[in-house]
Coordinates of N, CA, C and O in Angstrom, one line a residue:
X1122 N 65.4 19.0 153.8 CA 65.9 20.1 153.1 C 65.8 21.4 154.0 O 66.7 22.2 154.0
X1123 N 64.7 21.5 154.7 CA 64.5 22.6 155.5 C 65.5 22.8 156.6 O 65.9 23.9 157.0
X1124 N 66.0 21.7 157.1 CA 67.1 21.7 158.2 C 68.4 22.3 157.6 O 69.1 23.1 158.3
X1125 N 68.7 22.0 156.3 CA 69.9 22.6 155.7 C 69.7 24.1 155.4 O 70.7 24.8 155.6
X1126 N 68.5 24.5 155.0 CA 68.2 25.9 154.8 C 68.4 26.6 156.1 O 68.9 27.7 156.2
X1127 N 67.8 26.0 157.2 CA 67.9 26.6 158.5 C 69.4 26.8 159.0 O 69.7 27.8 159.5
X1128 N 70.2 25.8 158.7 CA 71.6 25.8 159.1 C 72.3 27.0 158.3 O 73.1 27.7 158.9
X1129 N 72.0 27.1 157.0 CA 72.5 28.2 156.3 C 72.1 29.6 156.8 O 72.9 30.4 157.1
X1130 N 70.8 29.7 157.0 CA 70.2 31.0 157.3 C 70.4 31.5 158.7 O 70.7 32.6 158.9
X1131 N 70.4 30.6 159.6 CA 70.4 31.0 161.0 C 71.7 30.5 161.8 O 72.0 31.0 162.9
X1132 N 72.5 29.6 161.2 CA 73.7 29.2 161.9 C 75.0 29.5 161.1 O 76.0 29.1 161.5
X1133 N 74.8 30.2 160.0 CA 75.9 30.7 159.2 C 76.8 29.6 158.6 O 78.0 29.8 158.4
X1134 N 76.1 28.5 158.3 CA 76.9 27.4 157.6 C 76.8 27.6 156.1 O 76.1 27.0 155.4
X1135 N 77.7 28.5 155.7 CA 77.7 29.0 154.3 C 77.9 27.9 153.3 O 77.5 28.0 152.2
X1136 N 78.6 26.9 153.6 CA 78.9 25.8 152.7 C 77.6 25.1 152.3 O 77.6 24.4 151.3
X1137 N 76.5 25.2 153.0 CA 75.3 24.6 152.7 C 74.7 25.2 151.4 O 74.0 24.5 150.6
X1138 N 75.1 26.4 151.1 CA 74.6 27.1 149.8 C 75.0 26.3 148.6 O 74.2 26.1 147.7
X1139 N 76.2 25.9 148.5 CA 76.7 25.1 147.4 C 76.0 23.8 147.3 O 75.6 23.4 146.2
X1140 N 75.8 23.1 148.4 CA 75.2 21.8 148.4 C 73.7 21.9 147.9 O 73.2 21.2 147.1
X1141 N 73.0 22.9 148.5 CA 71.6 23.2 148.1 C 71.5 23.6 146.7 O 70.6 23.1 146.0
X1142 N 72.4 24.4 146.2 CA 72.4 24.8 144.8 C 72.6 23.7 143.9 O 71.9 23.6 142.8
X1143 N 73.4 22.7 144.2 CA 73.7 21.6 143.4 C 72.4 20.7 143.3 O 72.0 20.2 142.2
X1144 N 71.7 20.5 144.4 CA 70.5 19.8 144.4 C 69.4 20.5 143.6 O 68.6 19.8 142.9
X1145 N 69.4 21.8 143.6 CA 68.4 22.5 142.8 C 68.8 22.5 141.3 O 67.9 22.3 140.5
X1146 N 70.0 22.6 141.0 CA 70.5 22.7 139.6 C 70.1 21.5 138.8 O 69.7 21.7 137.6
X1147 N 70.1 20.3 139.4 CA 69.8 19.1 138.6 C 68.3 19.1 138.3 O 67.9 18.3 137.4
X1148 N 67.5 19.9 139.0 CA 66.0 19.9 138.7 C 65.7 20.9 137.6 O 64.5 20.9 137.1
X1149 N 66.6 21.7 137.1 CA 66.3 22.8 136.2 C 66.7 22.3 134.8 O 67.9 22.2 134.5
X1150 N 65.7 22.1 133.9 CA 66.0 21.6 132.6 C 66.4 22.7 131.6 O 67.3 22.6 130.8
X1151 N 65.8 23.9 131.7 CA 66.1 25.0 130.8 C 66.3 26.3 131.6 O 65.4 27.0 131.9
X1152 N 67.5 26.5 132.1 CA 67.8 27.6 132.9 C 67.5 29.0 132.3 O 67.6 29.1 131.1
X1153 N 67.1 29.9 133.1 CA 66.9 31.3 132.7 C 68.3 31.9 132.2 O 69.3 31.4 132.6
X1154 N 68.2 32.9 131.4 CA 69.4 33.5 130.9 C 70.1 34.4 131.9 O 71.3 34.7 131.8
X1155 N 69.4 34.8 133.0 CA 69.9 35.6 134.0 C 69.4 35.1 135.4 O 68.2 34.9 135.5
X1156 N 70.2 35.0 136.4 CA 69.8 34.6 137.7 C 69.9 35.8 138.7 O 70.9 36.5 138.6
X1157 N 68.9 36.0 139.5 CA 68.9 37.1 140.5 C 68.4 36.5 141.8 O 68.1 35.3 141.9
X1158 N 68.2 37.3 142.8 CA 67.7 36.8 144.1 C 66.8 37.8 144.8 O 66.8 39.0 144.4
X1159 N 66.2 37.4 145.8 CA 65.4 38.2 146.7 C 66.3 39.0 147.6 O 67.2 38.4 148.2
X1160 N 66.2 40.3 147.6 CA 67.2 41.1 148.4 C 66.7 41.2 149.8 O 65.5 41.1 150.1
X1161 N 67.6 41.5 150.7 CA 67.3 41.8 152.1 C 67.4 43.3 152.3 O 68.2 44.0 151.5
X1162 N 66.7 43.9 153.2 CA 66.9 45.3 153.6 C 68.3 45.4 154.1 O 68.8 44.5 154.8
X1163 N 68.9 46.5 153.9 CA 70.3 46.7 154.4 C 70.5 46.4 155.9 O 71.5 45.9 156.3
X1164 N 69.5 46.8 156.7 CA 69.6 46.5 158.1 C 69.6 45.0 158.5 O 70.4 44.6 159.3
X1165 N 68.7 44.3 157.8 CA 68.7 42.9 158.1 C 70.0 42.2 157.5 O 70.5 41.3 158.2
X1166 N 70.4 42.7 156.4 CA 71.7 42.1 155.8 C 72.8 42.4 156.8 O 73.7 41.5 157.0
X1167 N 72.9 43.6 157.3 CA 73.9 44.0 158.2 C 73.9 43.1 159.5 O 74.9 42.6 160.0
X1168 N 72.7 42.9 160.1 CA 72.5 42.1 161.3 C 72.9 40.7 161.1 O 73.6 40.1 161.9
X1169 N 72.4 40.1 159.9 CA 72.7 38.7 159.7 C 74.1 38.5 159.1 O 74.7 37.5 159.3
X1170 N 74.6 39.5 158.4 CA 75.9 39.4 157.8 C 76.0 38.9 156.4 O 77.0 38.9 155.8
X1171 N 74.9 38.4 155.9 CA 74.8 37.9 154.6 C 73.4 37.7 154.1 O 72.5 37.8 155.0
X1172 N 73.2 37.5 152.8 CA 71.9 37.2 152.3 C 71.9 35.8 151.8 O 72.6 35.5 150.8
X1173 N 71.2 34.9 152.5 CA 71.2 33.5 152.1 C 70.7 33.2 150.7 O 71.2 32.4 150.0
X1174 N 69.7 34.0 150.3 CA 69.2 33.8 148.9 C 70.2 34.2 147.9 O 70.3 33.6 146.8
X1175 N 71.0 35.3 148.2 CA 72.0 35.7 147.3 C 73.1 34.6 147.2 O 73.6 34.3 146.1
X1176 N 73.5 34.0 148.3 CA 74.5 33.0 148.3 C 74.0 31.8 147.5 O 74.8 31.2 146.7
X1177 N 72.7 31.4 147.6 CA 72.2 30.3 146.8 C 72.2 30.7 145.3 O 72.6 29.9 144.5
X1178 N 71.8 31.9 145.0 CA 71.7 32.4 143.6 C 73.1 32.4 142.9 O 73.2 32.0 141.8
X1179 N 74.1 32.9 143.6 CA 75.4 33.0 143.1 C 75.9 31.5 142.8 O 76.5 31.3 141.7
X1180 N 75.7 30.7 143.8 CA 76.2 29.3 143.6 C 75.4 28.6 142.5 O 76.0 27.9 141.7
X1181 N 74.1 28.8 142.4 CA 73.3 28.2 141.4 C 73.7 28.7 140.0 O 73.8 27.9 139.1
X1182 N 73.9 30.0 139.9 CA 74.3 30.6 138.6 C 75.6 30.0 138.1 O 75.8 29.6 137.0
X1183 N 76.5 29.7 139.1 CA 77.8 29.1 138.7 C 77.6 27.7 138.2 O 78.1 27.3 137.2
X1184 N 76.7 26.9 138.9 CA 76.5 25.5 138.5 C 75.7 25.5 137.2 O 75.9 24.5 136.4
X1185 N 74.9 26.4 136.9 CA 74.1 26.4 135.7 C 74.8 27.2 134.5 O 74.3 27.2 133.4
X1186 N 76.0 27.7 134.9 CA 76.8 28.5 133.9 C 76.0 29.6 133.3 O 75.9 29.8 132.1
X1187 N 75.3 30.4 134.2 CA 74.5 31.5 133.8 C 75.0 32.7 134.6 O 75.6 32.5 135.7
X1188 N 74.9 33.9 134.1 CA 75.3 35.1 134.9 C 74.3 35.4 136.1 O 73.1 35.1 136.0
X1189 N 74.9 35.9 137.1 CA 74.1 36.4 138.3 C 74.2 37.9 138.3 O 75.3 38.5 138.1
X1190 N 73.1 38.6 138.6 CA 73.1 40.0 138.8 C 72.1 40.3 139.9 O 71.0 39.7 140.0
X1191 N 72.4 41.2 140.8 CA 71.5 41.8 141.8 C 70.6 42.8 141.1 O 71.1 43.8 140.6
X1192 N 69.4 42.5 140.9 CA 68.5 43.4 140.2 C 67.6 44.3 141.0 O 67.0 45.3 140.5
X1193 N 67.4 43.9 142.3 CA 66.5 44.6 143.2 C 67.2 45.2 144.4 O 68.2 44.7 144.8
X1194 N 66.5 46.2 144.9 CA 66.9 46.8 146.2 C 65.7 46.9 147.1 O 64.6 47.3 146.6
X1195 N 65.8 46.5 148.3 CA 64.7 46.6 149.3 C 64.9 48.0 149.9 O 65.8 48.3 150.6
X1196 N 63.9 48.9 149.6 CA 64.0 50.3 150.0 C 63.2 50.6 151.3 O 63.3 51.7 151.9
X1197 N 62.4 49.6 151.7 CA 61.6 49.8 152.9 C 61.8 48.6 153.9 O 61.6 47.5 153.4
X1198 N 62.1 48.9 155.1 CA 62.2 47.8 156.1 C 60.8 47.3 156.4 O 59.9 48.2 156.5
X1199 N 60.6 46.1 156.5 CA 59.3 45.5 156.8 C 59.4 44.6 158.0 O 60.5 44.1 158.3
X1200 N 58.3 44.3 158.7 CA 58.4 43.3 159.7 C 58.5 41.9 159.1 O 58.2 41.7 157.9
X1201 N 59.1 41.0 159.8 CA 59.3 39.6 159.3 C 58.0 39.0 158.7 O 56.9 39.3 159.3
X1202 N 58.1 38.3 157.7 CA 56.9 37.7 157.0 C 56.4 36.4 157.8 O 55.3 36.0 157.7
X1203 N 57.3 35.9 158.6 CA 57.0 34.7 159.4 C 55.7 34.8 160.2 O 55.5 35.8 160.9
X1204 N 54.7 33.9 160.0 CA 53.5 33.9 160.7 C 52.4 34.7 160.1 O 51.2 34.7 160.6
X1205 N 52.6 35.5 159.0 CA 51.6 36.3 158.4 C 50.9 35.5 157.3 O 51.5 34.6 156.7
X1206 N 49.6 35.7 157.1 CA 48.9 35.1 156.0 C 49.2 35.9 154.7 O 49.9 36.9 154.7
X1207 N 48.7 35.4 153.6 CA 48.9 36.0 152.3 C 48.6 37.4 152.2 O 49.3 38.3 151.7
X1208 N 47.4 37.8 152.7 CA 46.9 39.2 152.6 C 47.8 40.1 153.4 O 48.2 41.2 153.0
X1209 N 48.2 39.6 154.6 CA 49.1 40.4 155.5 C 50.5 40.5 154.9 O 51.1 41.6 154.9
X1210 N 51.0 39.5 154.2 CA 52.3 39.5 153.6 C 52.3 40.5 152.4 O 53.3 41.3 152.2
X1211 N 51.3 40.5 151.6 CA 51.2 41.4 150.5 C 51.2 42.9 151.0 O 51.9 43.7 150.4
X1212 N 50.4 43.1 152.0 CA 50.3 44.5 152.5 C 51.7 44.9 153.1 O 52.1 46.0 153.0
X1213 N 52.3 44.0 153.8 CA 53.6 44.2 154.4 C 54.7 44.6 153.4 O 55.6 45.4 153.6
X1214 N 54.6 44.0 152.2 CA 55.7 44.2 151.2 C 55.4 45.3 150.2 O 56.2 45.6 149.3
X1215 N 54.2 45.9 150.2 CA 53.8 46.9 149.3 C 54.9 48.0 149.2 O 55.3 48.6 150.3
X1216 N 55.4 48.3 148.0 CA 56.4 49.4 147.8 C 57.7 49.1 148.6 O 58.4 50.1 148.9
X1217 N 58.0 47.9 148.8 CA 59.3 47.6 149.6 C 60.5 47.4 148.6 O 61.6 47.5 149.1
X1218 N 60.2 47.2 147.3 CA 61.3 46.9 146.4 C 61.3 47.8 145.2 O 60.3 48.3 144.8
X1219 N 62.5 48.1 144.7 CA 62.7 48.8 143.4 C 63.7 48.0 142.6 O 64.5 47.2 143.1
X1220 N 63.7 48.2 141.3 CA 64.8 47.7 140.4 C 66.0 48.6 140.6 O 65.8 49.8 140.7
X1221 N 67.2 48.0 140.7 CA 68.4 48.8 140.9 C 69.2 49.0 139.7 O 70.3 49.5 139.7
X1222 N 68.7 48.4 138.5 CA 69.4 48.6 137.3 C 68.5 48.2 136.1 O 67.5 47.6 136.4
X1223 N 68.8 48.6 134.9 CA 68.0 48.2 133.8 C 68.6 46.9 133.3 O 69.7 46.5 133.7
X1224 N 67.8 46.2 132.5 CA 68.2 44.9 132.0 C 67.7 44.6 130.6 O 66.7 45.2 130.2
X1225 N 68.4 43.8 129.9 CA 68.0 43.4 128.6 C 67.5 41.9 128.5 O 66.9 41.5 127.5
X1226 N 67.7 41.2 129.6 CA 67.3 39.8 129.6 C 65.8 39.6 129.5 O 65.1 40.4 130.1
X1227 N 65.4 38.7 128.7 CA 63.9 38.4 128.6 C 63.5 37.2 129.4 O 62.3 37.0 129.6
X1228 N 64.4 36.4 129.9 CA 64.1 35.3 130.8 C 65.0 35.3 132.0 O 66.2 35.2 132.0
X1229 N 64.3 35.6 133.2 CA 65.0 35.8 134.4 C 64.5 34.8 135.5 O 63.3 34.5 135.5
X1230 N 65.4 34.3 136.3 CA 65.0 33.5 137.4 C 65.3 34.2 138.7 O 66.4 34.8 138.9
X1231 N 64.3 34.2 139.6 CA 64.5 34.7 141.0 C 64.7 33.6 141.9 O 63.9 32.6 142.0
X1232 N 65.8 33.6 142.7 CA 66.1 32.6 143.7 C 65.7 33.1 145.1 O 66.0 34.2 145.5
X1233 N 65.0 32.2 145.8 CA 64.7 32.4 147.2 C 64.9 31.1 147.9 O 64.7 30.1 147.4
X1234 N 65.2 31.2 149.2 CA 65.5 30.0 149.9 C 64.2 29.3 150.3 O 64.1 28.1 150.1
X1235 N 63.1 30.0 150.7 CA 61.9 29.4 151.1 C 60.7 30.2 150.5 O 60.7 31.4 150.5
X1236 N 59.8 29.5 150.0 CA 58.6 30.1 149.4 C 57.4 29.7 150.3 O 57.2 28.5 150.5
X1237 N 56.6 30.6 150.7 CA 55.4 30.3 151.5 C 54.2 30.7 150.7 O 53.5 29.9 150.1
X1238 N 53.9 32.0 150.6 CA 52.7 32.4 149.9 C 53.0 32.9 148.5 O 52.2 33.1 147.7
X1239 N 54.3 33.2 148.3 CA 54.7 33.8 147.0 C 54.6 35.3 146.9 O 54.8 35.9 145.9
X1240 N 54.2 35.9 148.1 CA 54.0 37.4 148.1 C 55.3 38.1 147.7 O 55.2 39.1 147.0
X1241 N 56.4 37.7 148.2 CA 57.7 38.4 147.9 C 58.0 38.3 146.4 O 58.2 39.3 145.8
X1242 N 58.0 37.1 145.9 CA 58.3 37.0 144.5 C 57.3 37.6 143.6 O 57.6 38.1 142.5
X1243 N 56.0 37.7 144.0 CA 55.0 38.4 143.3 C 55.3 39.9 143.1 O 55.2 40.4 142.0
X1244 N 55.8 40.5 144.1 CA 56.2 41.9 144.0 C 57.4 42.1 143.1 O 57.4 43.0 142.3
X1245 N 58.4 41.2 143.2 CA 59.5 41.2 142.3 C 59.2 40.9 140.8 O 59.7 41.5 139.9
X1246 N 58.3 40.0 140.6 CA 57.8 39.6 139.3 C 57.1 40.9 138.6 O 57.4 41.1 137.4
X1247 N 56.4 41.6 139.3 CA 55.7 42.8 138.8 C 56.8 43.8 138.3 O 56.7 44.3 137.2
X1248 N 57.8 44.0 139.1 CA 58.9 44.9 138.6 C 59.6 44.4 137.4 O 59.9 45.1 136.5
X1249 N 59.8 43.0 137.3 CA 60.5 42.5 136.1 C 59.6 42.6 134.9 O 60.0 42.9 133.8
X1250 N 58.3 42.3 135.0 CA 57.4 42.4 133.9 C 57.3 43.9 133.4 O 57.3 44.1 132.2
X1251 N 57.3 44.8 134.4 CA 57.2 46.2 134.0 C 58.5 46.6 133.3 O 58.5 47.6 132.5
X1252 N 59.6 45.9 133.5 CA 60.9 46.2 132.9 C 61.0 45.5 131.5 O 62.1 45.6 130.9
X1253 N 60.0 44.7 131.1 CA 60.0 44.1 129.8 C 60.4 42.6 129.8 O 60.5 42.0 128.7
X1254 N 60.6 42.0 131.0 CA 61.0 40.6 131.0 C 59.7 39.8 130.5 O 58.6 40.1 130.9
X1255 N 60.0 38.8 129.7 CA 58.9 38.0 129.2 C 58.6 36.7 129.9 O 57.5 36.2 130.0
X1256 N 59.7 36.1 130.5 CA 59.5 34.8 131.2 C 60.3 34.9 132.5 O 61.4 35.4 132.6
X1257 N 59.6 34.5 133.6 CA 60.2 34.6 134.9 C 60.0 33.2 135.6 O 59.0 32.6 135.6
X1258 N 61.2 32.6 136.0 CA 61.2 31.4 136.8 C 61.4 31.7 138.2 O 62.2 32.7 138.5
X1259 N 60.9 30.9 139.1 CA 61.2 31.0 140.6 C 61.9 29.7 141.0 O 61.3 28.6 140.8
X1260 N 63.1 29.9 141.4 CA 63.9 28.7 141.9 C 64.0 28.8 143.4 O 64.5 29.8 144.0
X1261 N 63.4 27.8 144.1 CA 63.4 27.8 145.5 C 63.8 26.5 146.1 O 63.5 25.4 145.4
X1262 N 64.3 26.4 147.3 CA 64.7 25.2 147.9 C 63.5 24.5 148.6 O 63.3 23.3 148.5
X1263 N 62.8 25.3 149.4 CA 61.7 24.8 150.2 C 60.4 25.5 150.0 O 60.4 26.7 149.7
X1264 N 59.4 24.8 150.1 CA 58.0 25.3 150.1 C 57.4 25.0 151.4 O 57.3 23.9 151.8
X1265 N 56.9 26.1 152.1 CA 56.3 25.8 153.4 C 54.8 26.0 153.2 O 54.3 26.7 152.3
X1266 N 54.0 25.4 154.1 CA 52.6 25.5 154.1 C 52.2 27.0 154.4 O 52.8 27.6 155.2
X1267 N 51.2 27.5 153.6 CA 50.8 28.8 153.8 C 50.0 28.9 155.1 O 49.2 28.1 155.4
X1268 N 50.3 30.0 156.0 CA 49.5 30.1 157.2 C 48.1 30.3 156.8 O 47.7 30.9 155.8
X1269 N 47.2 29.7 157.6 CA 45.8 29.8 157.4 C 45.3 31.3 157.5 O 45.8 32.1 158.3
X1270 N 44.2 31.6 156.8 CA 43.7 33.0 156.9 C 43.1 33.1 158.3 O 42.4 32.3 158.8
X1271 N 43.4 34.3 158.9 CA 42.8 34.6 160.2 C 41.5 35.2 160.0 O 41.3 36.1 159.2
X1272 N 40.5 34.8 160.7 CA 39.1 35.4 160.6 C 38.8 36.4 161.6 O 39.3 36.5 162.7

């Protein structure tokens, strides 16, 4: 699976999003009422040309027959999370996101391509809970091993 995510994310093979979303969709028994994704900072989005998590979320929402909405905005550029341990990732993401709209949904799913420590979705979950969401699902394609704590 990781090779397909890599092809989507770094080689611009956009058609992989639909295939990956189909594989994910069959694993979801009770889909959330609203699908969203992890946002990229505008600079990273501009450099890459797309947000792979958004492509997956839109395709997944279509397959699950649920609405997709962009709920978050990344307001602070951060260094890449790659290679950081959980403590470093949390510190790196502090105050990096805001909600960009109000919502009425009580069950929301956040789509991300790769989950390592969960630091990113933890920040987004806090925003959703503060907005009154009662149930949050995390839909992800790959889970990577967490980098070991540096002593």
